[in-house]
Short mmCIF file of C-alpha atoms in Angstrom, two decimals:
data_model
loop_
_atom_site.label_atom_id
_atom_site.label_comp_id
_atom_site.label_asym_id
_atom_site.label_seq_id
_atom_site.Cartn_x
_atom_site.Cartn_y
_atom_site.Cartn_z
CA MET A 77 0.04 -0.41 0.49
CA SER A 78 1.59 3.20 -0.92
CA TYR A 79 0.57 7.23 -1.69
CA THR A 80 1.90 9.26 -4.41
CA ILE A 81 2.09 12.91 -3.62
CA GLN A 82 0.62 14.89 -6.83
CA SER A 83 -0.65 18.41 -7.64
CA SER A 84 0.21 20.36 -4.28
CA GLU A 85 -0.17 23.70 -4.72
CA LYS A 86 2.09 26.65 -3.56
CA LEU A 87 -0.22 29.28 -1.63
CA ARG A 88 -2.84 30.92 -3.24
CA PRO A 89 -3.49 34.23 -1.12
CA SER A 90 -6.86 34.19 -2.58
CA GLY A 91 -7.68 30.47 -0.79
CA ALA A 92 -5.46 30.72 2.11
CA GLU A 93 -8.98 32.49 3.91
CA TYR A 94 -11.20 29.46 3.22
CA GLU A 95 -8.35 27.32 3.86
CA THR A 96 -8.28 28.65 7.80
CA LYS A 97 -12.20 29.00 7.92
CA ALA A 98 -12.00 24.77 6.48
CA LEU A 99 -9.34 24.20 9.42
CA LEU A 100 -11.28 25.74 12.04
CA TYR A 101 -14.27 24.32 11.16
CA LEU A 102 -13.20 21.17 11.61
CA MET A 103 -11.48 21.77 14.37
CA ASN A 104 -14.46 23.18 16.09
CA PHE A 105 -17.84 22.65 14.21
CA ARG A 106 -18.59 18.92 13.83
CA LEU A 107 -19.48 16.19 16.90
CA ASP A 108 -16.49 14.25 15.78
CA SER A 109 -13.97 17.75 15.77
CA PRO A 110 -12.71 16.43 19.32
CA GLU A 111 -11.25 13.14 17.41
CA VAL A 112 -9.07 15.18 15.27
CA TYR A 113 -5.97 15.72 16.84
CA TYR A 114 -3.17 17.02 13.35
CA TYR A 115 -4.31 19.33 10.47
CA VAL A 116 -2.12 18.40 7.53
CA VAL A 117 -1.56 20.71 5.15
CA ASP A 118 -1.48 20.48 1.08
CA PHE A 119 -0.22 17.09 1.74
CA PHE A 120 -3.16 14.91 0.44
CA ASN A 121 -5.35 17.77 -0.20
CA ASP A 122 -5.82 21.37 0.94
CA LEU A 123 -6.50 20.35 4.61
CA THR A 124 -6.08 16.79 5.84
CA GLY A 125 -7.22 15.95 9.59
CA MET A 126 -5.89 12.94 11.48
CA ASN A 127 -5.88 11.70 14.37
CA ARG A 128 -3.52 11.57 17.77
CA THR A 129 -1.98 7.77 16.16
CA GLY A 130 -2.80 8.82 12.89
CA ARG A 131 -5.16 6.55 11.25
CA LYS A 132 -7.89 8.23 10.37
CA MET A 133 -8.64 11.35 8.01
CA TRP A 134 -10.52 13.85 7.63
CA ASP A 135 -10.22 15.07 4.06
CA ILE A 136 -11.04 18.61 2.77
CA GLN A 137 -10.77 20.30 -0.44
CA SER A 138 -11.47 23.75 0.14
CA LYS A 139 -12.76 26.69 -2.84
CA GLY A 140 -13.38 30.48 -2.34
CA ALA A 141 -15.73 31.23 -5.11
CA LYS A 142 -19.01 32.00 -4.08
CA ASN A 143 -21.11 31.21 -6.71
CA SER A 144 -19.96 28.15 -8.05
CA SER A 145 -22.50 26.19 -10.06
CA PRO A 146 -23.04 22.39 -10.24
CA LYS A 147 -20.48 21.65 -12.86
CA ALA A 148 -18.11 23.86 -11.58
CA LEU A 149 -18.50 21.78 -7.96
CA GLY A 150 -18.18 18.46 -9.73
CA LYS A 151 -15.17 19.72 -11.20
CA GLU A 152 -13.64 20.71 -7.66
CA LEU A 153 -14.00 17.30 -5.83
CA VAL A 154 -11.48 15.79 -7.95
CA THR A 155 -8.64 15.97 -5.47
CA LEU A 156 -11.51 14.54 -2.69
CA PHE A 157 -11.81 11.82 -5.90
CA LYS A 158 -8.17 10.61 -6.11
CA ASN A 159 -8.25 9.80 -2.61
CA TYR A 160 -11.55 8.23 -2.40
CA LYS A 161 -9.84 5.92 -5.34
CA SER A 162 -6.37 5.26 -3.29
CA ASP A 163 -4.44 2.57 -1.38
CA PHE A 164 -5.09 5.19 1.62
CA ASP A 165 -8.81 4.72 3.76
CA PHE A 166 -9.85 8.11 4.14
CA ASN A 167 -12.51 8.69 6.75
CA CYS A 168 -14.52 11.76 5.69
CA PHE A 169 -15.03 13.96 2.65
CA VAL A 170 -15.61 17.10 2.16
CA LEU A 171 -16.25 19.97 0.27
CA PHE A 172 -15.65 23.38 1.77
CA VAL A 173 -16.93 26.17 -0.55
CA GLY A 174 -17.57 29.87 -0.45
CA GLY A 175 -20.76 29.99 -2.10
CA VAL A 176 -23.25 28.21 -4.20
CA SER A 177 -25.58 28.84 -6.93
CA PRO A 178 -29.19 29.30 -6.49
CA THR A 179 -29.08 25.76 -8.50
CA VAL A 180 -27.71 23.22 -6.20
CA ARG A 181 -29.29 22.69 -3.22
CA ILE A 182 -33.21 21.91 -2.44
CA ASP A 183 -33.13 23.57 0.47
CA GLN A 184 -31.50 26.68 0.31
CA ASN A 185 -30.72 27.02 3.88
CA LYS A 186 -29.14 24.36 4.58
CA ASN A 187 -25.38 25.12 4.62
CA ILE A 188 -24.10 21.31 5.60
CA PHE A 189 -25.54 19.06 3.66
CA ASP A 190 -25.67 15.48 1.56
CA VAL A 191 -26.41 14.67 -1.88
CA GLU A 192 -29.73 13.90 -0.49
CA ASN A 193 -30.24 18.28 -0.26
CA ILE A 194 -28.70 18.61 -4.13
CA GLN A 195 -31.35 18.77 -7.42
CA PRO A 196 -31.52 16.27 -9.46
CA GLY A 197 -30.74 18.07 -12.64
CA ALA A 198 -27.35 19.43 -10.26
CA PHE A 199 -26.02 16.13 -9.36
CA GLU A 200 -25.81 14.95 -12.75
CA LYS A 201 -24.09 17.99 -13.62
CA MET A 202 -21.83 17.73 -11.05
CA LYS A 203 -20.61 14.39 -12.42
CA GLN A 204 -20.65 15.47 -15.52
CA GLY A 205 -18.22 18.13 -14.04
CA LEU A 206 -15.93 15.34 -11.74
CA LEU A 207 -16.00 13.01 -15.27
CA GLU A 208 -14.25 15.95 -17.81
CA GLU A 209 -11.87 17.07 -14.46
CA CYS A 210 -10.71 13.45 -14.13
CA ASN A 211 -10.43 12.96 -17.45
CA ASP A 212 -7.57 16.39 -17.50
CA LYS A 213 -5.80 15.27 -14.80
CA SER A 214 -2.64 12.86 -15.30
CA TYR A 215 -2.84 11.67 -11.63
CA ILE A 216 -5.96 9.65 -11.81
CA ASP A 217 -6.51 6.80 -13.93
CA ASN A 218 -9.55 7.31 -15.69
CA THR A 219 -9.75 4.80 -17.86
CA ASN A 220 -12.03 2.25 -15.39
CA ILE A 221 -14.54 5.08 -14.17
CA SER A 222 -17.57 3.58 -13.66
CA ASN A 223 -20.91 5.65 -12.83
CA LYS A 224 -22.03 3.49 -10.05
CA GLU A 225 -18.16 4.51 -8.67
CA LEU A 226 -18.99 7.93 -9.09
CA ASP A 227 -22.51 7.73 -7.39
CA ASP A 228 -20.89 6.06 -4.53
CA PHE A 229 -18.00 8.66 -4.46
CA LEU A 230 -20.93 11.49 -4.20
CA SER A 231 -22.83 10.20 -1.61
CA LYS A 232 -20.05 9.96 0.82
CA ILE A 233 -18.78 13.45 0.55
CA GLN A 234 -20.07 16.00 2.69
CA PHE A 235 -20.57 19.23 1.36
CA VAL A 236 -20.03 23.06 3.72
CA VAL A 237 -21.30 26.56 2.39
CA ASP A 238 -18.61 28.75 4.38
CA ASP A 239 -21.77 31.35 6.47
CA LYS A 240 -19.22 32.92 8.90
CA LYS A 241 -16.95 35.89 8.94
CA PRO A 242 -13.03 35.27 10.26
CA HIS A 243 -13.24 36.34 14.12
CA GLU A 244 -16.70 33.85 14.43
CA TYR A 245 -14.18 31.24 13.08
CA VAL A 246 -11.80 32.06 15.94
CA LYS A 247 -15.09 32.99 18.38
CA SER A 248 -15.50 29.23 17.80
CA ILE A 249 -11.50 28.18 19.31
CA ILE A 250 -12.35 30.11 22.66
CA LYS A 251 -16.62 28.60 22.76
CA THR A 252 -19.02 30.29 25.57
CA HIS A 253 -16.03 31.57 27.55
CA THR A 254 -17.68 35.20 27.04
CA LYS A 255 -15.56 36.78 29.66
CA LEU A 256 -12.25 35.95 27.21
CA ILE A 257 -13.34 36.97 23.75
CA PRO A 258 -11.92 39.81 22.89
CA ASN A 259 -13.06 42.76 20.44
CA GLU A 260 -13.06 41.77 16.52
CA GLU A 261 -9.77 43.34 15.65
CA ILE A 262 -8.26 41.00 17.83
CA LEU A 263 -10.33 38.10 16.84
CA ASN A 264 -9.56 39.08 13.49
CA ALA A 265 -5.77 39.21 13.66
CA ILE A 266 -5.82 36.07 15.30
CA PHE A 267 -7.29 34.33 12.18
CA ASN A 268 -4.51 35.72 10.45
CA GLU A 269 -1.88 34.50 12.67
CA ILE A 270 -3.38 30.98 12.42
CA ARG A 271 -4.04 31.36 8.03
CA ASP A 272 0.12 32.78 8.40
CA ASN A 273 0.81 29.60 9.55
CA GLN A 274 -1.29 27.46 7.65
CA ALA A 275 0.25 28.86 4.57
CA SER A 276 3.44 28.94 5.95
CA LYS A 277 3.52 24.91 6.08
CA LYS A 278 2.98 24.52 2.12
CA ASN A 279 6.56 26.52 1.94
CA SER A 280 8.21 24.51 4.29
CA ARG A 281 9.60 21.47 1.92
CA VAL A 282 8.92 20.52 -1.67
CA VAL A 283 6.30 17.30 -0.98
CA GLU A 284 5.54 17.07 -4.58
CA ASN A 285 6.05 13.45 -5.79
CA ILE A 286 7.13 11.91 -2.34
CA THR A 287 5.56 8.53 -1.87
CA ILE A 288 4.65 7.32 1.38
CA GLU A 289 4.31 3.47 2.71
CA ALA A 290 1.42 4.88 5.48
CA SER A 291 -0.57 7.29 6.10
CA HIS A 292 0.84 8.94 9.40
CA GLU A 293 4.41 9.34 7.29
CA ALA A 294 2.79 12.63 6.52
CA LEU A 295 3.47 13.97 9.77
CA ASN A 296 7.45 13.25 9.21
CA TYR A 297 7.76 16.36 6.79
CA SER A 298 6.24 19.13 9.44
CA ARG A 299 3.58 20.42 7.33
CA HIS A 300 1.24 20.39 10.24
CA LEU A 301 -0.57 22.10 13.06
CA THR A 302 -2.33 20.86 16.17
CA ALA A 303 -5.38 22.02 18.15
CA GLY A 304 -2.82 22.69 20.69
CA GLU A 305 -0.43 24.98 18.71
CA ILE A 306 -3.85 26.89 18.04
CA ARG A 307 -4.87 27.73 21.68
CA LEU A 308 -1.25 28.82 22.51
CA LEU A 309 -1.44 31.17 19.10
CA THR A 310 -5.27 32.32 20.80
CA ILE A 311 -4.11 32.64 24.29
CA SER A 312 -0.21 34.23 23.42
CA ARG A 313 -2.95 37.08 22.12
CA ILE A 314 -5.29 37.30 24.39
CA ILE A 315 -2.68 38.36 27.34
CA ASN A 316 -0.68 39.77 24.89
CA ARG A 317 2.37 37.62 25.81
CA ASN A 318 3.76 34.25 23.83
CA LEU A 319 3.31 32.23 27.16
CA PHE A 320 6.54 29.58 26.70
CA GLU A 321 9.58 32.50 24.73
CA LYS A 322 10.69 34.29 26.83
CA GLY A 323 11.75 33.61 31.13
CA PRO A 324 9.50 32.69 34.04
CA PRO A 325 6.58 35.45 34.71
CA LEU A 326 8.31 38.22 36.69
CA HIS A 327 5.22 37.51 39.62
CA PHE A 328 6.17 33.99 39.84
CA TYR A 329 9.49 35.70 41.12
CA LEU A 330 6.99 35.23 44.58
CA ILE A 331 7.17 31.67 44.04
CA LEU A 332 10.67 31.28 42.85
CA ASN A 333 12.62 33.04 45.62
CA SER A 334 11.87 30.45 47.85
CA VAL A 335 13.41 27.80 46.19
CA PRO A 336 16.53 26.20 46.38
CA ASP A 337 18.63 27.81 43.34
CA GLU A 338 19.69 23.89 42.71
CA ARG A 339 15.67 23.52 42.02
CA LYS A 340 14.89 26.64 40.63
CA LYS A 341 15.41 25.45 36.54
CA ASP A 342 13.45 21.86 37.60
CA VAL A 343 10.82 23.92 38.66
CA ILE A 344 10.64 26.11 35.90
CA LEU A 345 10.63 23.24 33.32
CA GLU A 346 7.85 21.11 35.26
CA SER A 347 5.64 24.28 35.34
CA GLN A 348 6.35 24.61 31.46
CA LEU A 349 5.59 21.03 31.07
CA ALA A 350 2.11 20.86 32.62
CA LEU A 351 1.22 23.93 31.11
CA SER A 352 2.03 22.43 27.22
CA ARG A 353 0.21 18.89 28.57
CA ALA A 354 -3.13 21.04 29.41
CA LEU A 355 -2.76 22.97 26.15
CA PHE A 356 -1.96 19.46 23.72
CA ASN A 357 -5.03 17.97 25.74
CA LYS A 358 -7.92 17.76 23.30
CA ASN A 359 -10.01 15.96 26.03
CA ASN A 360 -10.04 18.64 28.32
CA ALA A 361 -9.79 21.50 26.44
CA ASN A 362 -13.19 22.69 27.86
CA THR A 363 -11.32 22.29 31.49
CA PHE A 364 -8.74 24.17 30.46
CA TRP A 365 -11.07 27.01 29.00
CA ARG A 366 -13.20 26.94 32.26
CA LEU A 367 -10.05 27.13 34.10
CA PHE A 368 -8.06 30.23 31.74
CA GLU A 369 -11.41 31.94 32.28
CA ASN A 370 -11.44 31.71 36.02
CA ILE A 371 -7.65 32.70 36.29
CA TYR A 372 -8.21 35.75 34.17
CA SER A 373 -11.63 37.13 35.55
CA THR A 374 -9.93 36.90 39.14
CA ILE A 375 -7.15 39.18 38.28
CA VAL A 376 -8.86 41.55 37.11
CA GLN A 377 -11.16 41.73 39.68
CA ASN A 378 -8.38 41.57 42.25
CA PRO A 379 -5.89 43.07 40.68
CA GLY A 380 -4.08 44.02 44.13
CA ASP A 381 -3.52 40.02 44.73
CA ASN A 382 -0.53 38.73 44.46
CA VAL A 383 -0.01 34.71 43.12
CA ASN A 384 -0.56 32.77 46.81
CA VAL A 385 -3.77 34.85 47.30
CA LEU A 386 -4.99 34.54 43.51
CA TYR A 387 -4.67 30.88 44.11
CA ASP A 388 -6.85 31.02 47.13
CA LYS A 389 -9.84 32.46 45.00
CA LEU A 390 -10.15 30.12 42.47
CA ASP A 391 -13.00 28.07 41.75
CA HIS A 392 -11.12 24.71 43.29
CA ASP A 393 -13.68 22.62 41.59
CA ILE A 394 -12.20 23.20 38.11
CA VAL A 395 -8.98 23.31 39.28
CA GLU A 396 -9.33 19.62 40.37
CA GLN A 397 -10.74 19.23 37.28
CA CYS A 398 -7.41 20.01 35.65
CA TYR A 399 -5.40 17.20 36.57
CA GLU A 400 -2.42 18.61 34.16
CA PHE A 401 -1.77 20.98 37.22
CA ASP A 402 -0.10 21.08 40.69
CA VAL A 403 -0.31 23.86 42.88
CA ILE A 404 3.02 24.97 41.73
CA SER A 405 2.52 25.09 38.11
CA LEU A 406 -0.79 26.33 38.52
CA LYS A 407 0.62 29.23 40.17
CA TYR A 408 3.05 29.48 37.15
CA LEU A 409 -0.33 29.91 35.18
CA ILE A 410 -1.24 32.60 37.23
CA SER A 411 1.83 34.76 37.07
CA LEU A 412 2.02 34.03 33.57
CA ILE A 413 -1.98 35.54 32.71
CA LYS A 414 -1.33 38.20 35.49
CA ASP A 415 2.04 39.14 33.47
CA GLY A 416 0.12 39.89 30.28
CA ILE A 417 -3.31 41.67 31.41
CA GLU A 418 -1.06 44.36 33.53
#
């Protein structure tokens, strides 16, 4: 079993926004979003989600056009079809689009739908567009494409019509923690930073014509982001401080000054490791946001309190649920946030 990378793209500025929207849709707007750990950029497709073990994949093609005809939609499905026909198993196929013409949907109000919501005439034109595009692509064996195969493939497609502004997609990272949500300008800046990080993965290394034997080998080429990296970026923007770039936060010296010299580096490292584990634990992400919100609100309401006093004022029911932190590492996080918002 093998897979050869073909038709990887260079950065297309006009499409970059939609590729980031597609990423944030996959990260936050699906019932199975918590399963996605890696977001692989321009390797198998515009975006491919992978679970933690690299064996389950969500394949996404994005298109920014606002009024795509049925035939144009069919042409955009070609890379998804290539992956459908490959030796690798893709668990989900998504076409994420900026908009569709009125001739496509039966129910115009459904922005997430499958072929059951596509007009019969539009369905046939979509198949025609896909078949024409297959005939134009050298990387697809078009000699044995049957009508049954096309029907089976199209029955597996999920169509997603973009209906949100960039800042709304970023809000979904923070979810319902309204006390943390910054203004629209900062939300848009976070979106742009995610977009730029995602786009930079396309330029990290040429992968065209590389052959891999298993899906998880794609991760060897560092063309991926993780949900933890995106949460880290978001938090850094909220508190105006990179959580890992600088040395220990100033307010943590209240704790650090009591630590023996030979233990200081270990305490800092252990605290940073605890923070990293919390950020990258998708299974406990909502609890982490609740803790972050609780710390943030407590500091805002009690700006003159030191780290020890702030620790005592936290909601310790939430603290108990965020098991990555012990007392010292949690005070490190409190110090980071206090430094950032002062």
